[in-house]
Short mmCIF file of C-alpha atoms and ligand atoms in Angstrom, two decimals:
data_model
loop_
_atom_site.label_atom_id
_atom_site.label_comp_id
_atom_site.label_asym_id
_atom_site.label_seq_id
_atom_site.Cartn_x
_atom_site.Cartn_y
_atom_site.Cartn_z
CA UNK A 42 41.73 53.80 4.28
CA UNK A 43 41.93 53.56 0.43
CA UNK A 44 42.21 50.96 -2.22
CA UNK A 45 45.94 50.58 -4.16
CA UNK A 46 45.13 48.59 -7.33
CA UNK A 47 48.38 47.44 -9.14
CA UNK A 48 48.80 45.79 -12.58
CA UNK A 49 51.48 43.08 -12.55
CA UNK A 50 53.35 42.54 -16.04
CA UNK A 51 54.69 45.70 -17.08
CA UNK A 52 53.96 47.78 -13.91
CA UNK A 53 54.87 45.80 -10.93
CA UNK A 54 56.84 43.20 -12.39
CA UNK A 55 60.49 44.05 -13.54
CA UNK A 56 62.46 42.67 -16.88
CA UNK A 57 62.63 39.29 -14.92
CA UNK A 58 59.11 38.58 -14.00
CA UNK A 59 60.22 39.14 -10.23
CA UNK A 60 59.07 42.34 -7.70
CA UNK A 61 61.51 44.38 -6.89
CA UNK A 62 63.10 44.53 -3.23
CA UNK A 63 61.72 48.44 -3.31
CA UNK A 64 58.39 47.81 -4.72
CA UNK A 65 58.02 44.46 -2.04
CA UNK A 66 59.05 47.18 0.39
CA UNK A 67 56.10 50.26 -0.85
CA UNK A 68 53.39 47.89 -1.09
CA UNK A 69 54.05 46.79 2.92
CA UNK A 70 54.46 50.21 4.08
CA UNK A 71 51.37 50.98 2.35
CA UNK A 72 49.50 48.00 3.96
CA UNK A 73 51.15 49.23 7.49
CA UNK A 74 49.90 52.61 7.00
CA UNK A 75 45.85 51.31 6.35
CA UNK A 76 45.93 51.19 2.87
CA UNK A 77 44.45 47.82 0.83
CA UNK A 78 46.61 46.06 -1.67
CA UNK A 79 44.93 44.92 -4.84
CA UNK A 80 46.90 43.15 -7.04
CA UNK A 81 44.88 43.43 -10.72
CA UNK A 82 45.79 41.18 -13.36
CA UNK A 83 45.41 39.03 -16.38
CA UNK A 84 46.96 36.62 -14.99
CA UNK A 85 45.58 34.02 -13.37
CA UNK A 86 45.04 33.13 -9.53
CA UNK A 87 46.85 30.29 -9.00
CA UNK A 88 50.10 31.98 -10.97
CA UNK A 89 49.72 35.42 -9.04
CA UNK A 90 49.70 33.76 -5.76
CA UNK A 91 53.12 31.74 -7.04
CA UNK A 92 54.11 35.28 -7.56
CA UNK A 93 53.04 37.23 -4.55
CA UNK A 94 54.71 34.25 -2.08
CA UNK A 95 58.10 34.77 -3.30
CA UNK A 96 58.20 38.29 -2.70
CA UNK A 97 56.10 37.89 1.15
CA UNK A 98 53.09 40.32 0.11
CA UNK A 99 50.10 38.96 0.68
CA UNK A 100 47.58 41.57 -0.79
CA UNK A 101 43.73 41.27 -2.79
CA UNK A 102 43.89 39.54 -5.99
CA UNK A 103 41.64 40.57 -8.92
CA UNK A 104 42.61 37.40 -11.78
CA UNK A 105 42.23 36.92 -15.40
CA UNK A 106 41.03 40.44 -16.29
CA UNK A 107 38.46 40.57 -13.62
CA UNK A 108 37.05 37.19 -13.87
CA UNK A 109 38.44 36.04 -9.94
CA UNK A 110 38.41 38.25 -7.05
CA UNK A 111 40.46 36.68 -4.05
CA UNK A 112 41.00 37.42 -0.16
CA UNK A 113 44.26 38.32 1.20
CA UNK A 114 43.77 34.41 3.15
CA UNK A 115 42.92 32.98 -0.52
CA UNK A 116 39.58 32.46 -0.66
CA UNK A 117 37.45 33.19 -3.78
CA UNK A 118 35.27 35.93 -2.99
CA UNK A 119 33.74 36.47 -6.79
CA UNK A 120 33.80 34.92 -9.68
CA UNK A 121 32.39 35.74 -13.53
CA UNK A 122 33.04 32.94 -15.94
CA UNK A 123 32.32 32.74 -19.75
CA UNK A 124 28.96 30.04 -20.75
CA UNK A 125 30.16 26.68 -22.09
CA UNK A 126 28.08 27.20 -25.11
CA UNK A 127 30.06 30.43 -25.85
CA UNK A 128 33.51 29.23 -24.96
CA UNK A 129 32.80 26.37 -27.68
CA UNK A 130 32.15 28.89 -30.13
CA UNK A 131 35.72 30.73 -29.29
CA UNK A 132 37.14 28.16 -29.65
CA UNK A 133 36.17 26.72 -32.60
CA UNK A 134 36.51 29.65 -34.12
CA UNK A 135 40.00 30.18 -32.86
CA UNK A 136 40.76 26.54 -33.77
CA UNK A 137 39.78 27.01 -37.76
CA UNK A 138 42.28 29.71 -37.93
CA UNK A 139 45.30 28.22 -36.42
CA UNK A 140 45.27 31.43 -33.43
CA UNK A 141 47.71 30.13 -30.29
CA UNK A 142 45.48 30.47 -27.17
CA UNK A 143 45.57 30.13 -23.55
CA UNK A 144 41.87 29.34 -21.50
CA UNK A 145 42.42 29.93 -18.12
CA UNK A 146 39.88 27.93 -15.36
CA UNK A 147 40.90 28.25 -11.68
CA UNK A 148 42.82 25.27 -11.50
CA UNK A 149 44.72 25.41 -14.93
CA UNK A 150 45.99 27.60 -18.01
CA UNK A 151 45.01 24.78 -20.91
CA UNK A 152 47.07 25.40 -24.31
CA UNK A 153 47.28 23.22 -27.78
CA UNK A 154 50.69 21.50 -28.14
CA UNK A 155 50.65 21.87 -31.48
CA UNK A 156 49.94 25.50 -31.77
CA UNK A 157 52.23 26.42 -28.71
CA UNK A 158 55.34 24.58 -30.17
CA UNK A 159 54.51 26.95 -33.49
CA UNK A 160 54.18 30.12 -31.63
CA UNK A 161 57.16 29.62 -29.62
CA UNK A 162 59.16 29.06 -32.84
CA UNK A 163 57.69 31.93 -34.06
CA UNK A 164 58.79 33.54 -31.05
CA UNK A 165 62.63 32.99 -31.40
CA UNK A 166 62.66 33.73 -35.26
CA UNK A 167 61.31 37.29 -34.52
CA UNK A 168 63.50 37.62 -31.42
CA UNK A 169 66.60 36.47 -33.54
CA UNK A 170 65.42 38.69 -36.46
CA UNK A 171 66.51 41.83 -34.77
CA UNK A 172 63.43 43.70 -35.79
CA UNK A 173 61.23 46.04 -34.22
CA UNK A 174 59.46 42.93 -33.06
CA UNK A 175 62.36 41.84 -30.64
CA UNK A 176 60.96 43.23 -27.88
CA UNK A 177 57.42 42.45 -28.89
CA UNK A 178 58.84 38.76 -28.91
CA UNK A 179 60.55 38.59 -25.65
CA UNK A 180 57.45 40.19 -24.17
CA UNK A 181 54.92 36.89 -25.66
CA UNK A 182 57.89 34.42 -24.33
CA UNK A 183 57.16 36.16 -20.96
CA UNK A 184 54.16 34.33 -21.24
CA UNK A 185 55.68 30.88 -21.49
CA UNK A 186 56.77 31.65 -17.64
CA UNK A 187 53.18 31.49 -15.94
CA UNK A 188 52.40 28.77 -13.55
CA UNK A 189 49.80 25.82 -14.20
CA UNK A 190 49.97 25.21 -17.89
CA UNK A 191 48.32 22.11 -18.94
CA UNK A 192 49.26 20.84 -22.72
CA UNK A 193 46.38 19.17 -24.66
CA UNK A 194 45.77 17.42 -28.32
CA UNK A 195 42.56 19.57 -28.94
CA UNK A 196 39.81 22.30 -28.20
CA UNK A 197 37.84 19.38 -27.19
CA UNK A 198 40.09 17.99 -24.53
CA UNK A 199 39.59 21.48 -23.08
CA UNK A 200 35.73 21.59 -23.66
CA UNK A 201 35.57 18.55 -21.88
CA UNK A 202 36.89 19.24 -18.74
CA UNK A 203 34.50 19.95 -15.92
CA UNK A 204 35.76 23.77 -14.68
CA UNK A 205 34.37 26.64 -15.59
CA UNK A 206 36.60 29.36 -18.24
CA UNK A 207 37.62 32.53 -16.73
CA UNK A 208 38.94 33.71 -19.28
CA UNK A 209 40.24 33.28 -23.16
CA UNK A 210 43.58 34.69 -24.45
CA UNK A 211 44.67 34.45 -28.21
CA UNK A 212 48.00 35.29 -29.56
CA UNK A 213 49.26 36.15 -33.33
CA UNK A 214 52.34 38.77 -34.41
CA UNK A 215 50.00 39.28 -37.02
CA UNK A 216 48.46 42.77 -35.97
CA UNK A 217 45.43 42.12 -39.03
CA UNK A 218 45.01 38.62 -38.15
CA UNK A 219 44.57 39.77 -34.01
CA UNK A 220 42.44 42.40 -35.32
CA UNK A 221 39.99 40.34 -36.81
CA UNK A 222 39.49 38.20 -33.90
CA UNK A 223 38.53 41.52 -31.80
CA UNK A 224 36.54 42.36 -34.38
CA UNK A 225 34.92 38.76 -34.34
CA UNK A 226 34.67 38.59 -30.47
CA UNK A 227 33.34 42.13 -30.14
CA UNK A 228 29.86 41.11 -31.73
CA UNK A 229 29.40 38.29 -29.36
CA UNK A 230 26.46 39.15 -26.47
CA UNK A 231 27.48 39.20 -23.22
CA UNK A 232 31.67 39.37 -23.89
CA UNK A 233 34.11 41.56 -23.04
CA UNK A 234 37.66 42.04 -25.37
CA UNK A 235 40.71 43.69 -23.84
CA UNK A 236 44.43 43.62 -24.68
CA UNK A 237 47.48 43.81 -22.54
CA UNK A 238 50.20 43.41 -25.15
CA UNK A 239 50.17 44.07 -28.93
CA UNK A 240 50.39 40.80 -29.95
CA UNK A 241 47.10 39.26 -27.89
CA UNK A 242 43.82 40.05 -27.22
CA UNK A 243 42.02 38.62 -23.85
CA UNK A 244 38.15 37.55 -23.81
CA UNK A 245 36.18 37.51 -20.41
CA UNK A 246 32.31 38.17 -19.65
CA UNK A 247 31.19 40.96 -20.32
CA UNK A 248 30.72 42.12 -16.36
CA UNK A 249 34.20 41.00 -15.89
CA UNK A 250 36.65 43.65 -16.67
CA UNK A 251 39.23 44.74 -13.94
CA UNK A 252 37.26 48.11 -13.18
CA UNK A 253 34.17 45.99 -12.34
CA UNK A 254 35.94 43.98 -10.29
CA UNK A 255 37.69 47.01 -8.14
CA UNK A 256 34.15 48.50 -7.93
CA UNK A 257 32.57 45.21 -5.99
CA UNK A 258 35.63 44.38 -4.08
CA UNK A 259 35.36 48.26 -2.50
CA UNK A 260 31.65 48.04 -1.87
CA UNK A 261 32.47 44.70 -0.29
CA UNK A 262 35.15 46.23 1.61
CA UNK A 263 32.67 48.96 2.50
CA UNK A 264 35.17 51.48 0.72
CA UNK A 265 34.53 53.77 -1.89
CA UNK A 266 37.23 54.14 -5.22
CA UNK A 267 36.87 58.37 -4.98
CA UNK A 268 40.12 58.27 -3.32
CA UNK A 269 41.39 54.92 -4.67
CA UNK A 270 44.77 54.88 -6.81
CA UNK A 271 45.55 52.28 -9.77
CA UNK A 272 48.92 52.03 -11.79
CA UNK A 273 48.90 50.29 -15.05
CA UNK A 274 50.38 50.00 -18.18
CA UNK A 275 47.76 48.79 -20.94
CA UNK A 276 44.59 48.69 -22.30
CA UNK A 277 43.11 45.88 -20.40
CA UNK A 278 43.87 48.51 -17.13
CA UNK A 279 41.24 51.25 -18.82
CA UNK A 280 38.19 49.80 -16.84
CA UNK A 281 39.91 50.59 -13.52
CA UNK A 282 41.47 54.14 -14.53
CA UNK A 283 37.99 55.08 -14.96
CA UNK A 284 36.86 54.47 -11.52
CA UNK A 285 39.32 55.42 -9.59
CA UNK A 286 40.20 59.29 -8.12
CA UNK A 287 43.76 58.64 -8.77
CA UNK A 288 45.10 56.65 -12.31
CA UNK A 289 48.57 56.24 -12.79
CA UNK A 290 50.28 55.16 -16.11
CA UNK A 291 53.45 53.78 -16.53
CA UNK A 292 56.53 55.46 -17.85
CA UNK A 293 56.69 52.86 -20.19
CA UNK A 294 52.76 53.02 -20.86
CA UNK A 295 52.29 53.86 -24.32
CA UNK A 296 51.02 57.59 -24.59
CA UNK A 297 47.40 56.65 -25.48
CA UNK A 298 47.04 55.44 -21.70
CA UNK A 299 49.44 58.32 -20.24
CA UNK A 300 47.19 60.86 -21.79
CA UNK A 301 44.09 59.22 -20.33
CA UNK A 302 45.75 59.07 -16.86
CA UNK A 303 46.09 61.58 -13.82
CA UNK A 304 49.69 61.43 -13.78
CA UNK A 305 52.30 59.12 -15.01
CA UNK A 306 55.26 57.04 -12.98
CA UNK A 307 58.49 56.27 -13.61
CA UNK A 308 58.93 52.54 -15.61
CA UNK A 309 58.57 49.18 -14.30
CA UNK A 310 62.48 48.76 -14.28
CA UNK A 311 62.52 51.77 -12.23
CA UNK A 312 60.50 50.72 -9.86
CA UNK A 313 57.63 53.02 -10.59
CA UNK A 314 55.50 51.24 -8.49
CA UNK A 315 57.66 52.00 -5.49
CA UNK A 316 57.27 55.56 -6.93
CA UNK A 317 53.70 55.98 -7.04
CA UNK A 318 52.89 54.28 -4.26
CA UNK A 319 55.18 56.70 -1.73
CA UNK A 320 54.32 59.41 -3.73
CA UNK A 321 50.66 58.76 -2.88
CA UNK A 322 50.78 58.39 0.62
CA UNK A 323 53.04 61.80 1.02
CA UNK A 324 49.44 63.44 -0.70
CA UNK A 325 47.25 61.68 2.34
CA UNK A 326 49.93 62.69 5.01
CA UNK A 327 49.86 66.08 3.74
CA UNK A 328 46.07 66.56 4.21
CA UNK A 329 46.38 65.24 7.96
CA1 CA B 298 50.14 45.14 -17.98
#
């Protein structure tokens, strides 16, 4: 038995947010034939389960960048959250500079009205622009399509509430203004900054990266990663192409990740997943 760990937006999900029929279809035959199904995301739980029950998989979850770890039956089996005291300071921060953010707890995906009605405007000016940021655009109004958003006045109506934060996600098309939050957030003790997209950047605990969170759900599973295979697309997937034996990039990776991975699929409208995955069990049936 081995561990299949699978990034969702831009690897298993297709132009439409959806799984494909022959994707659906790899990831069973791969649970059929022993093999465990992680599904290992920024995204969070609640949205990835949304997700998972319209195709009929029902594999491991590992949520919001390694925050969440969940059972194939749902349960929570880990979770890493970010200290109140140093979510308030995010946030503040954020706040002062007019950044669109998402904070994800396990119930909810909290965002400011304001600054979410000015992002998506900004949204459709660069998609109507015709730029090089159209697809860059279309890719942030993906965003607008996750489950359990809840709309709020202020940072404090989202300090306030009584669940813990899994995770922080900032937006800007500004590539120096992003910048300098990384920059900001990378000084902070005890956090962790990733990106899956060029126009955010993604804050978690520092011991809650996806590779972390591959590593303790294989020791829990009494599994080892030597053999393990993961397919991403971005940087916030770097943590888990480090452990595993096997690290797949997507064709429509950006090189910087290709080159760091073993080999590289075809793209996530081409099912690549699908790809991988049967290309991956052929290598075990060979060695039998
Ligand atoms: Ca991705």
């Amino acid at each position: 038995m081995s561990l299949i760990a699978i990034d969702l937006d831009g690897t298993l999900l297709n132009g439409q947010n959806e799984i494909s029929k022959e994707n659906i279809k790899a990831i069973q035959s791969a649970q059929e034939n022993g093999f465990e199904v992680v599904i290992s995301t920024g995204r969070a739980y609640f949205d990835v389960r949304t997700i998972c029950e319209k195709a009929g998989i029902s594999p491991y979850v590992i949520g919001t960048n390694g925050a969440t770890i969940h059972a194939k039956n749902g349960e929570c089996i880990s979770s890493i959250t970010i200290t109140r005291d140093c979510a308030e300071s995010i946030l503040q921060w954020l706040d002062e500079r007019n950044y669109y953010y998402e904070v994800f707890t396990d119930q909810a995906i909290y965002a400011l009205k304001k600054e979410r009605e000015q992002f998506y405007k900004e949204i459709q000016s660069l998609k109507s622009a015709d730029s090089e940021m159209t697809e860059l655009a279309a890719e942030a109004e993906r965003q607008f399509d996750q489950f359990g958003f809840v709309l709020v006045e202020s940072c404090q109506d989202i300090l306030d509430q009584a669940e813990e934060f899994n995770n922080i996600l900032a937006c800007s098309f500004d590539k120096m203004k992003l910048e300098e939050a990384w920059n900001e957030f990378k000084t902070f003790d005890g956090l962790m900054v990733v990106s899956s997209a060029d126009h955010n950047i993604e804050i978690t605990n520092k011991r809650a990266t996806k590779g972390m969170a591959l590593e303790k759900l294989a020791f829990m599973l009494n599994d080892t990663l030597e053999q393990a295979m993961a397919i991403g697309d971005s940087n916030n997937d770097l943590s888990m192409f480090e452990k595993v034996g096997c690290s797949v990039a997507m064709g429509n990776a950006k090189d910087e990740i290709k080159a760091v991975c073993t080999m590289t699929t075809l793209t996530n409208v081409e099912n690549g997943v699908a790809y991988a995955i049967n290309r991956y069990m052929e290598s075990f049936a060979a060695v039998k």
